[in-house]
């Protein structure tokens, strides 16, 4: 019953994706659009496979991944510690809340020119943008999750002899893990997107710059490759994150 | 704390002043020409906002943003609601949206400009793409959590499927939809700025780089303040609208989803 | 001691004579909640009583009368607005391993296995992992859960969860057990089983227990002494000394007149219109 339903929904879900790909193929095959504007999916995916062995392409992807991971890691460390501290201390929460209220809806991309001016065109300005963008979902999720932790869980640990600080960084942190991971996954995808955009804006290197260079040279096929690559990376990271979450969250109730 | 909260906006104002002071401190600490103290950009604000060319650029950007946003809402809310109420529709759309989710929408700018030219259409389309997904997601969540029994009694009263969607599901999902709209409006701004920074044709994003290239750092930072303020006030405005429309509900999903 | 708010005292039955070996001394404890919407709410007003070492006392009262609040104050989880609580002569300033709570909601750590949950306390006390595991297994044997040590809490039934919670608390050897409707979320049969088990465990080392419940039978079956509370503000209305012999066996008690009379007397008192306290 459930297997059949899963199979049916799998087919239903594959339909629109297949249809879009087929439409793309048909438009090209029927020459409704010039190949210089819309290359056929066959060309695009053959080229992608060829690129998978291309050193330059892999180097550029590596640069993008490096910035993505460093920025994301910093955002996780900052977001989780500030969020947990704010949940544990009223003073920190009072300080943090108005600042976050003002900064969270600010388009961080607008800060990018400032990052470039201060940190230069290299890694650090892009990493700074990733941190600024990924930080808030993680921080807010951590704070909300930690603030919603059942106090009796903390009391049980306190009565057993754990100090308040120890409770905060063991019990509260772990109990808030489902929420933290939700925020971190959102932050990860945002980091993925933002690092690419930053590379497009100051096109020095990385996958984003490959897209801009291809656009300048009107190499339409090469414009598709970085976009598809970063999307696949996002999907892959998302899937990996889900596997990691499932491992970390044994014992917790199923997440919706 | 209680007294600070008594006057609306006071704590935000204090936070802004604090941020400016931190900025001032940082600029002293770094002492580079790229990071001037905030007072110059603040003085630059009135000049910038009375200069007709800048104003026209900003207004044109806001107009595109508004169009993209409204079209996205009109498209995304019905889809989200239908997904929430029908397993089949959800199964149909979910994987598609999951694949589209990590696509950097603003990065499609060069391709879209190639296809439909560098006019307003391209920019509106990108904003539309950027806003749609979170609104679909929140409408979906909202419609999915509508009380089943409410729908049963509506069906018993003889409401047709489309009537139920409009009269029961839509209002019941409104709190969540409003959360989606609030996320969406900020995303519209983000997508707008990003795509203009990438396209460098006109608009707000372009002013940045013109100023940057000419070394007018005060203008760059003044633009940052303007866009930051726009983001903040869009958010506050939508929060106010949400409070009025759905005063009875507390949103369940509060973390913004998505990016340009 | 009166902490500012003087409330008229009508026939206070809560002045209990001091016994020499009082482990818990509750003196004029009041609790006022400041809620932004409803203003000040007096949850507890001038509660005073002592609990002797090794005594099993129960607290009965209508919902919302402040039973949990009182227990939390003794536990050090919540601060009293005025008054003081002393345990072993020292004032309570926060939670400590001399007072072990057991909650209605179990409050087990969902990310730890049954064994991990029970080991938590001993590890906090500085025991090595092997020592802690040995002690935890001992206690799991006591609550008949030896086979379930590698299960996660979500894989257990309510009764099993509460057994784990009890074992987790007993594992750090508190002098006092603070039990807040520990069997409130369980079905009638499981509840009886656990009552029997609790008494069995209690008979072994006679810990001091403060036990909050809504069930009169449960209170009479378990306790040496029962405090019945009044509703808002919460005060002690009447104290019952349960002079039933121990060890108690349910089948014998049920036909015991003294048991029946005490249950009826308390039920009657709780059914009565509460005397108006202005
Ligand atoms: N954190 C709080 N903030 C405000 N009021 C509270 C808080 N906790 C409890 N109260 C109020 O204090 C009173 C006593 O609550 P308490 O939980 O101690 O009652 P109780 O006797 O344990 O009730 P029950 O039998 O239903 O568990 C109630 O009126 C409750 O509304
Ligand atoms: Mg209670």
PDB file of C-alpha atoms in Angstrom, chain B:
ATOM      1  CA  UNK B   1      13.236  45.830  28.831  1.00  0.00           C
ATOM      2  CA  UNK B   2       9.524  46.259  29.429  1.00  0.00           C
ATOM      3  CA  UNK B   3       9.871  50.022  29.226  1.00  0.00           C
ATOM      4  CA  UNK B   4      11.990  49.847  26.087  1.00  0.00           C
ATOM      5  CA  UNK B   5       9.316  47.716  24.438  1.00  0.00           C
ATOM      6  CA  UNK B   6       6.556  50.090  25.494  1.00  0.00           C
ATOM      7  CA  UNK B   7       7.460  52.559  22.740  1.00  0.00           C
ATOM      8  CA  UNK B   8       7.293  50.773  19.395  1.00  0.00           C
ATOM      9  CA  UNK B   9      10.497  50.987  17.415  1.00  0.00           C
ATOM     10  CA  UNK B  10      12.566  52.381  20.273  1.00  0.00           C
ATOM     11  CA  UNK B  11      14.571  49.208  20.755  1.00  0.00           C
ATOM     12  CA  UNK B  12      15.176  49.030  16.991  1.00  0.00           C
ATOM     13  CA  UNK B  13      16.310  52.651  17.061  1.00  0.00           C
ATOM     14  CA  UNK B  14      18.704  51.926  19.901  1.00  0.00           C
ATOM     15  CA  UNK B  15      19.985  48.924  17.964  1.00  0.00           C
ATOM     16  CA  UNK B  16      20.592  51.156  14.914  1.00  0.00           C
ATOM     17  CA  UNK B  17      22.518  53.678  16.966  1.00  0.00           C
ATOM     18  CA  UNK B  18      24.522  50.839  18.499  1.00  0.00           C
ATOM     19  CA  UNK B  19      25.281  49.453  15.032  1.00  0.00           C
ATOM     20  CA  UNK B  20      26.431  52.872  13.841  1.00  0.00           C
ATOM     21  CA  UNK B  21      28.723  53.168  16.871  1.00  0.00           C
ATOM     22  CA  UNK B  22      30.133  49.682  16.179  1.00  0.00           C
ATOM     23  CA  UNK B  23      30.669  50.735  12.566  1.00  0.00           C
ATOM     24  CA  UNK B  24      32.453  53.876  13.768  1.00  0.00           C
ATOM     25  CA  UNK B  25      34.628  51.760  16.054  1.00  0.00           C
ATOM     26  CA  UNK B  26      35.458  49.338  13.240  1.00  0.00           C
ATOM     27  CA  UNK B  27      36.386  52.134  10.859  1.00  0.00           C
ATOM     28  CA  UNK B  28      38.781  53.525  13.469  1.00  0.00           C
ATOM     29  CA  UNK B  29      40.221  50.079  14.117  1.00  0.00           C
ATOM     30  CA  UNK B  30      40.740  49.184  10.453  1.00  0.00           C
ATOM     31  CA  UNK B  31      41.609  52.735   9.373  1.00  0.00           C
ATOM     32  CA  UNK B  32      41.325  51.974   5.654  1.00  0.00           C
ATOM     33  CA  UNK B  33      39.845  54.335   3.100  1.00  0.00           C
ATOM     34  CA  UNK B  34      37.374  51.578   2.105  1.00  0.00           C
ATOM     35  CA  UNK B  35      35.649  51.820   5.474  1.00  0.00           C
ATOM     36  CA  UNK B  36      34.828  55.440   6.297  1.00  0.00           C
ATOM     37  CA  UNK B  37      33.042  56.249   9.559  1.00  0.00           C
ATOM     38  CA  UNK B  38      29.238  56.244   9.156  1.00  0.00           C
ATOM     39  CA  UNK B  39      28.795  59.991   9.508  1.00  0.00           C
ATOM     40  CA  UNK B  40      29.899  60.834   5.957  1.00  0.00           C
ATOM     41  CA  UNK B  41      27.446  58.391   4.320  1.00  0.00           C
ATOM     42  CA  UNK B  42      24.687  59.657   6.629  1.00  0.00           C
ATOM     43  CA  UNK B  43      25.340  63.224   5.452  1.00  0.00           C
ATOM     44  CA  UNK B  44      25.350  61.913   1.884  1.00  0.00           C
ATOM     45  CA  UNK B  45      21.842  60.416   2.306  1.00  0.00           C
ATOM     46  CA  UNK B  46      19.805  63.612   1.769  1.00  0.00           C
ATOM     47  CA  UNK B  47      21.880  64.539  -1.305  1.00  0.00           C
ATOM     48  CA  UNK B  48      21.417  61.083  -2.763  1.00  0.00           C
ATOM     49  CA  UNK B  49      17.687  60.993  -2.085  1.00  0.00           C
ATOM     50  CA  UNK B  50      17.041  64.411  -3.661  1.00  0.00           C
ATOM     51  CA  UNK B  51      19.148  63.761  -6.722  1.00  0.00           C
ATOM     52  CA  UNK B  52      16.586  63.067  -9.495  1.00  0.00           C
ATOM     53  CA  UNK B  53      18.664  60.458 -11.308  1.00  0.00           C
ATOM     54  CA  UNK B  54      19.183  58.310  -8.206  1.00  0.00           C
ATOM     55  CA  UNK B  55      15.575  58.720  -7.225  1.00  0.00           C
ATOM     56  CA  UNK B  56      14.358  57.628 -10.663  1.00  0.00           C
ATOM     57  CA  UNK B  57      16.657  54.618 -10.499  1.00  0.00           C
ATOM     58  CA  UNK B  58      15.432  53.612  -7.071  1.00  0.00           C
ATOM     59  CA  UNK B  59      11.791  54.088  -7.976  1.00  0.00           C
ATOM     60  CA  UNK B  60      12.198  52.078 -11.170  1.00  0.00           C
ATOM     61  CA  UNK B  61      13.783  49.284  -9.159  1.00  0.00           C
ATOM     62  CA  UNK B  62      10.974  49.377  -6.613  1.00  0.00           C
ATOM     63  CA  UNK B  63       8.383  49.264  -9.378  1.00  0.00           C
ATOM     64  CA  UNK B  64       9.936  46.137 -10.900  1.00  0.00           C
ATOM     65  CA  UNK B  65      10.164  44.626  -7.461  1.00  0.00           C
ATOM     66  CA  UNK B  66       6.490  45.313  -6.757  1.00  0.00           C
ATOM     67  CA  UNK B  67       5.352  43.834 -10.085  1.00  0.00           C
ATOM     68  CA  UNK B  68       7.477  40.710  -9.657  1.00  0.00           C
ATOM     69  CA  UNK B  69       6.229  40.304  -6.109  1.00  0.00           C
ATOM     70  CA  UNK B  70       2.525  40.699  -6.916  1.00  0.00           C
ATOM     71  CA  UNK B  71       2.674  38.342  -9.895  1.00  0.00           C
ATOM     72  CA  UNK B  72       4.532  35.792  -7.782  1.00  0.00           C
ATOM     73  CA  UNK B  73       1.883  35.944  -5.049  1.00  0.00           C
ATOM     74  CA  UNK B  74      -0.921  35.561  -7.580  1.00  0.00           C
ATOM     75  CA  UNK B  75       0.813  32.516  -9.008  1.00  0.00           C
ATOM     76  CA  UNK B  76       2.296  30.893  -5.913  1.00  0.00           C
ATOM     77  CA  UNK B  77      -0.571  31.104  -3.419  1.00  0.00           C
ATOM     78  CA  UNK B  78      -3.087  29.063  -5.450  1.00  0.00           C
ATOM     79  CA  UNK B  79      -0.468  26.446  -6.281  1.00  0.00           C
ATOM     80  CA  UNK B  80       0.602  26.193  -2.661  1.00  0.00           C
ATOM     81  CA  UNK B  81      -2.995  25.885  -1.463  1.00  0.00           C
ATOM     82  CA  UNK B  82      -3.796  23.175  -3.999  1.00  0.00           C
ATOM     83  CA  UNK B  83      -0.634  21.297  -3.048  1.00  0.00           C
ATOM     84  CA  UNK B  84      -1.649  21.499   0.578  1.00  0.00           C
ATOM     85  CA  UNK B  85      -5.113  20.104  -0.062  1.00  0.00           C
ATOM     86  CA  UNK B  86      -4.371  17.444  -2.629  1.00  0.00           C
ATOM     87  CA  UNK B  87      -1.825  14.705  -2.231  1.00  0.00           C
ATOM     88  CA  UNK B  88      -1.663  14.252  -5.997  1.00  0.00           C
ATOM     89  CA  UNK B  89      -0.892  17.919  -6.701  1.00  0.00           C
ATOM     90  CA  UNK B  90       1.728  17.903  -3.959  1.00  0.00           C
ATOM     91  CA  UNK B  91       3.336  14.739  -5.335  1.00  0.00           C
ATOM     92  CA  UNK B  92       3.338  16.351  -8.783  1.00  0.00           C
ATOM     93  CA  UNK B  93       4.962  19.649  -7.849  1.00  0.00           C
ATOM     94  CA  UNK B  94       7.131  18.815  -4.838  1.00  0.00           C
ATOM     95  CA  UNK B  95      10.118  17.248  -6.635  1.00  0.00           C
ATOM     96  CA  UNK B  96      10.094  20.002  -9.260  1.00  0.00           C
ATOM     97  CA  UNK B  97      10.255  22.694  -6.604  1.00  0.00           C
ATOM     98  CA  UNK B  98      12.859  20.734  -4.698  1.00  0.00           C
ATOM     99  CA  UNK B  99      15.087  20.764  -7.767  1.00  0.00           C
ATOM    100  CA  UNK B 100      14.492  24.459  -8.409  1.00  0.00           C
ATOM    101  CA  UNK B 101      15.064  25.387  -4.745  1.00  0.00           C
ATOM    102  CA  UNK B 102      18.889  25.479  -4.807  1.00  0.00           C
ATOM    103  CA  UNK B 103      19.081  27.264  -8.184  1.00  0.00           C
ATOM    104  CA  UNK B 104      20.510  30.752  -7.691  1.00  0.00           C
ATOM    105  CA  UNK B 105      17.656  32.660  -9.328  1.00  0.00           C
ATOM    106  CA  UNK B 106      19.573  35.901  -9.826  1.00  0.00           C
ATOM    107  CA  UNK B 107      22.241  33.901 -11.630  1.00  0.00           C
ATOM    108  CA  UNK B 108      19.726  33.223 -14.387  1.00  0.00           C
ATOM    109  CA  UNK B 109      19.917  36.930 -15.211  1.00  0.00           C
ATOM    110  CA  UNK B 110      22.499  36.572 -18.027  1.00  0.00           C
ATOM    111  CA  UNK B 111      20.548  33.739 -19.686  1.00  0.00           C
ATOM    112  CA  UNK B 112      17.216  35.506 -19.381  1.00  0.00           C
ATOM    113  CA  UNK B 113      18.700  38.714 -20.757  1.00  0.00           C
ATOM    114  CA  UNK B 114      19.995  36.693 -23.655  1.00  0.00           C
ATOM    115  CA  UNK B 115      16.524  35.375 -24.352  1.00  0.00           C
ATOM    116  CA  UNK B 116      14.211  38.299 -23.724  1.00  0.00           C
ATOM    117  CA  UNK B 117      16.540  41.255 -23.805  1.00  0.00           C
ATOM    118  CA  UNK B 118      17.797  43.638 -21.157  1.00  0.00           C
ATOM    119  CA  UNK B 119      14.464  45.356 -20.526  1.00  0.00           C
ATOM    120  CA  UNK B 120      12.302  45.379 -17.419  1.00  0.00           C
ATOM    121  CA  UNK B 121      10.792  42.008 -18.288  1.00  0.00           C
ATOM    122  CA  UNK B 122      13.997  40.120 -17.530  1.00  0.00           C
ATOM    123  CA  UNK B 123      14.362  41.744 -14.141  1.00  0.00           C
ATOM    124  CA  UNK B 124      10.718  41.250 -13.221  1.00  0.00           C
ATOM    125  CA  UNK B 125      10.931  37.610 -14.270  1.00  0.00           C
ATOM    126  CA  UNK B 126      13.932  36.976 -12.035  1.00  0.00           C
ATOM    127  CA  UNK B 127      12.226  38.632  -9.074  1.00  0.00           C
ATOM    128  CA  UNK B 128       9.143  36.542  -9.768  1.00  0.00           C
ATOM    129  CA  UNK B 129      11.264  33.378  -9.709  1.00  0.00           C
ATOM    130  CA  UNK B 130      12.981  34.425  -6.502  1.00  0.00           C
ATOM    131  CA  UNK B 131       9.770  35.182  -4.627  1.00  0.00           C
ATOM    132  CA  UNK B 132       7.584  32.289  -5.799  1.00  0.00           C
ATOM    133  CA  UNK B 133       9.161  29.343  -4.007  1.00  0.00           C
ATOM    134  CA  UNK B 134       8.945  30.523  -0.404  1.00  0.00           C
ATOM    135  CA  UNK B 135       5.380  31.716  -0.960  1.00  0.00           C
ATOM    136  CA  UNK B 136       4.458  28.320  -2.435  1.00  0.00           C
ATOM    137  CA  UNK B 137       6.143  26.634   0.505  1.00  0.00           C
ATOM    138  CA  UNK B 138       4.348  28.642   3.159  1.00  0.00           C
ATOM    139  CA  UNK B 139       0.952  28.413   1.428  1.00  0.00           C
ATOM    140  CA  UNK B 140       1.513  24.670   1.170  1.00  0.00           C
ATOM    141  CA  UNK B 141       2.306  24.384   4.882  1.00  0.00           C
ATOM    142  CA  UNK B 142      -0.646  26.581   5.752  1.00  0.00           C
ATOM    143  CA  UNK B 143      -3.142  24.653   3.650  1.00  0.00           C
ATOM    144  CA  UNK B 144      -1.789  21.325   4.823  1.00  0.00           C
ATOM    145  CA  UNK B 145      -2.416  22.098   8.457  1.00  0.00           C
ATOM    146  CA  UNK B 146      -6.049  23.182   7.983  1.00  0.00           C
ATOM    147  CA  UNK B 147      -8.357  21.251  10.309  1.00  0.00           C
ATOM    148  CA  UNK B 148      -9.767  18.319   8.389  1.00  0.00           C
ATOM    149  CA  UNK B 149     -13.035  18.533  10.314  1.00  0.00           C
ATOM    150  CA  UNK B 150     -13.642  22.100   9.182  1.00  0.00           C
ATOM    151  CA  UNK B 151     -13.557  20.887   5.592  1.00  0.00           C
ATOM    152  CA  UNK B 152     -15.835  17.964   6.326  1.00  0.00           C
ATOM    153  CA  UNK B 153     -18.480  20.197   7.775  1.00  0.00           C
ATOM    154  CA  UNK B 154     -18.094  22.578   4.837  1.00  0.00           C
ATOM    155  CA  UNK B 155     -18.526  19.699   2.423  1.00  0.00           C
ATOM    156  CA  UNK B 156     -21.571  18.584   4.395  1.00  0.00           C
ATOM    157  CA  UNK B 157     -22.993  22.082   3.965  1.00  0.00           C
ATOM    158  CA  UNK B 158     -22.691  21.634   0.237  1.00  0.00           C
ATOM    159  CA  UNK B 159     -19.652  23.745  -0.652  1.00  0.00           C
ATOM    160  CA  UNK B 160     -17.915  22.642  -3.826  1.00  0.00           C
ATOM    161  CA  UNK B 161     -14.206  21.857  -3.903  1.00  0.00           C
ATOM    162  CA  UNK B 162     -13.239  25.255  -5.310  1.00  0.00           C
ATOM    163  CA  UNK B 163     -15.548  27.038  -2.891  1.00  0.00           C
ATOM    164  CA  UNK B 164     -13.952  25.159  -0.006  1.00  0.00           C
ATOM    165  CA  UNK B 165     -10.517  26.211  -1.221  1.00  0.00           C
ATOM    166  CA  UNK B 166     -11.523  29.873  -1.383  1.00  0.00           C
ATOM    167  CA  UNK B 167     -13.773  30.142   1.663  1.00  0.00           C
ATOM    168  CA  UNK B 168     -12.214  27.714   4.135  1.00  0.00           C
ATOM    169  CA  UNK B 169      -8.659  26.844   3.166  1.00  0.00           C
ATOM    170  CA  UNK B 170      -7.577  30.332   2.099  1.00  0.00           C
ATOM    171  CA  UNK B 171      -8.602  32.115   5.319  1.00  0.00           C
ATOM    172  CA  UNK B 172      -7.395  29.258   7.509  1.00  0.00           C
ATOM    173  CA  UNK B 173      -4.031  29.238   5.748  1.00  0.00           C
ATOM    174  CA  UNK B 174      -3.789  33.030   5.691  1.00  0.00           C
ATOM    175  CA  UNK B 175      -1.473  33.319   8.698  1.00  0.00           C
ATOM    176  CA  UNK B 176       1.070  31.059   7.033  1.00  0.00           C
ATOM    177  CA  UNK B 177       0.569  32.747   3.663  1.00  0.00           C
ATOM    178  CA  UNK B 178       1.318  36.078   5.290  1.00  0.00           C
ATOM    179  CA  UNK B 179       4.535  34.662   6.702  1.00  0.00           C
ATOM    180  CA  UNK B 180       5.380  33.573   3.166  1.00  0.00           C
ATOM    181  CA  UNK B 181       4.591  37.043   1.823  1.00  0.00           C
ATOM    182  CA  UNK B 182       6.752  38.641   4.458  1.00  0.00           C
ATOM    183  CA  UNK B 183       9.650  36.389   3.512  1.00  0.00           C
ATOM    184  CA  UNK B 184       8.801  37.000  -0.139  1.00  0.00           C
ATOM    185  CA  UNK B 185       8.925  40.768   0.016  1.00  0.00           C
ATOM    186  CA  UNK B 186      12.393  40.719   1.547  1.00  0.00           C
ATOM    187  CA  UNK B 187      13.438  38.161  -1.054  1.00  0.00           C
ATOM    188  CA  UNK B 188      12.059  40.381  -3.810  1.00  0.00           C
ATOM    189  CA  UNK B 189      14.345  43.140  -2.607  1.00  0.00           C
ATOM    190  CA  UNK B 190      17.312  40.779  -2.337  1.00  0.00           C
ATOM    191  CA  UNK B 191      16.726  39.370  -5.812  1.00  0.00           C
ATOM    192  CA  UNK B 192      16.282  42.845  -7.234  1.00  0.00           C
ATOM    193  CA  UNK B 193      19.542  44.166  -5.782  1.00  0.00           C
ATOM    194  CA  UNK B 194      21.451  41.017  -6.694  1.00  0.00           C
ATOM    195  CA  UNK B 195      20.220  40.805 -10.252  1.00  0.00           C
ATOM    196  CA  UNK B 196      20.982  44.477 -10.814  1.00  0.00           C
ATOM    197  CA  UNK B 197      24.449  44.017  -9.402  1.00  0.00           C
ATOM    198  CA  UNK B 198      24.969  41.168 -11.831  1.00  0.00           C
ATOM    199  CA  UNK B 199      23.429  42.855 -14.866  1.00  0.00           C
ATOM    200  CA  UNK B 200      24.880  46.303 -14.124  1.00  0.00           C
ATOM    201  CA  UNK B 201      22.452  47.967 -16.490  1.00  0.00           C
ATOM    202  CA  UNK B 202      20.454  50.340 -14.322  1.00  0.00           C
ATOM    203  CA  UNK B 203      18.719  50.551 -10.996  1.00  0.00           C
ATOM    204  CA  UNK B 204      19.896  50.386  -7.434  1.00  0.00           C
ATOM    205  CA  UNK B 205      22.459  47.649  -7.917  1.00  0.00           C
ATOM    206  CA  UNK B 206      24.119  49.605 -10.666  1.00  0.00           C
ATOM    207  CA  UNK B 207      24.485  52.773  -8.581  1.00  0.00           C
ATOM    208  CA  UNK B 208      26.672  50.738  -6.236  1.00  0.00           C
ATOM    209  CA  UNK B 209      29.241  49.844  -8.792  1.00  0.00           C
ATOM    210  CA  UNK B 210      29.244  53.178 -10.551  1.00  0.00           C
ATOM    211  CA  UNK B 211      30.046  54.734  -7.175  1.00  0.00           C
ATOM    212  CA  UNK B 212      32.534  51.999  -6.383  1.00  0.00           C
ATOM    213  CA  UNK B 213      34.357  52.469  -9.675  1.00  0.00           C
ATOM    214  CA  UNK B 214      34.529  56.205  -9.122  1.00  0.00           C
ATOM    215  CA  UNK B 215      35.795  55.769  -5.557  1.00  0.00           C
ATOM    216  CA  UNK B 216      32.790  57.548  -4.006  1.00  0.00           C
ATOM    217  CA  UNK B 217      32.815  55.439  -0.896  1.00  0.00           C
ATOM    218  CA  UNK B 218      30.347  57.630   0.967  1.00  0.00           C
ATOM    219  CA  UNK B 219      27.793  57.007  -1.785  1.00  0.00           C
ATOM    220  CA  UNK B 220      28.413  53.250  -1.624  1.00  0.00           C
ATOM    221  CA  UNK B 221      27.768  53.196   2.093  1.00  0.00           C
ATOM    222  CA  UNK B 222      24.807  55.532   1.786  1.00  0.00           C
ATOM    223  CA  UNK B 223      23.293  53.062  -0.695  1.00  0.00           C
ATOM    224  CA  UNK B 224      23.914  50.238   1.787  1.00  0.00           C
ATOM    225  CA  UNK B 225      21.999  52.216   4.394  1.00  0.00           C
ATOM    226  CA  UNK B 226      19.155  52.901   1.959  1.00  0.00           C
ATOM    227  CA  UNK B 227      18.811  49.253   0.919  1.00  0.00           C
ATOM    228  CA  UNK B 228      19.170  48.047   4.492  1.00  0.00           C
ATOM    229  CA  UNK B 229      16.444  50.468   5.565  1.00  0.00           C
ATOM    230  CA  UNK B 230      14.264  49.329   2.659  1.00  0.00           C
ATOM    231  CA  UNK B 231      14.624  45.724   3.772  1.00  0.00           C
ATOM    232  CA  UNK B 232      13.854  46.564   7.361  1.00  0.00           C
ATOM    233  CA  UNK B 233      10.793  48.689   6.566  1.00  0.00           C
ATOM    234  CA  UNK B 234       9.395  46.192   4.036  1.00  0.00           C
ATOM    235  CA  UNK B 235       9.640  43.586   6.760  1.00  0.00           C
ATOM    236  CA  UNK B 236       8.119  45.796   9.447  1.00  0.00           C
ATOM    237  CA  UNK B 237       5.361  46.872   7.050  1.00  0.00           C
ATOM    238  CA  UNK B 238       4.419  43.325   6.207  1.00  0.00           C
ATOM    239  CA  UNK B 239       4.568  42.302   9.827  1.00  0.00           C
ATOM    240  CA  UNK B 240       2.097  45.115  10.584  1.00  0.00           C
ATOM    241  CA  UNK B 241      -0.201  44.014   7.740  1.00  0.00           C
ATOM    242  CA  UNK B 242       0.028  40.441   8.948  1.00  0.00           C
ATOM    243  CA  UNK B 243      -0.885  41.462  12.480  1.00  0.00           C
ATOM    244  CA  UNK B 244      -3.958  43.335  11.266  1.00  0.00           C
ATOM    245  CA  UNK B 245      -5.142  40.627   8.867  1.00  0.00           C
ATOM    246  CA  UNK B 246      -4.533  37.625  11.045  1.00  0.00           C
ATOM    247  CA  UNK B 247      -4.437  38.980  14.565  1.00  0.00           C
ATOM    248  CA  UNK B 248      -5.901  35.689  15.787  1.00  0.00           C
ATOM    249  CA  UNK B 249      -3.024  33.507  14.753  1.00  0.00           C
ATOM    250  CA  UNK B 250       0.558  32.968  15.719  1.00  0.00           C
ATOM    251  CA  UNK B 251       2.706  31.835  12.806  1.00  0.00           C
ATOM    252  CA  UNK B 252       4.247  28.412  13.195  1.00  0.00           C
ATOM    253  CA  UNK B 253       7.075  28.668  10.675  1.00  0.00           C
ATOM    254  CA  UNK B 254       9.169  31.684  11.444  1.00  0.00           C
ATOM    255  CA  UNK B 255      12.460  30.988   9.786  1.00  0.00           C
ATOM    256  CA  UNK B 256      12.781  32.630   6.413  1.00  0.00           C
ATOM    257  CA  UNK B 257      13.317  30.116   3.642  1.00  0.00           C
ATOM    258  CA  UNK B 258      15.198  30.822   0.462  1.00  0.00           C
ATOM    259  CA  UNK B 259      17.583  33.249  -1.084  1.00  0.00           C
ATOM    260  CA  UNK B 260      18.137  35.139  -4.292  1.00  0.00           C
TER     261      UNK B 260
END
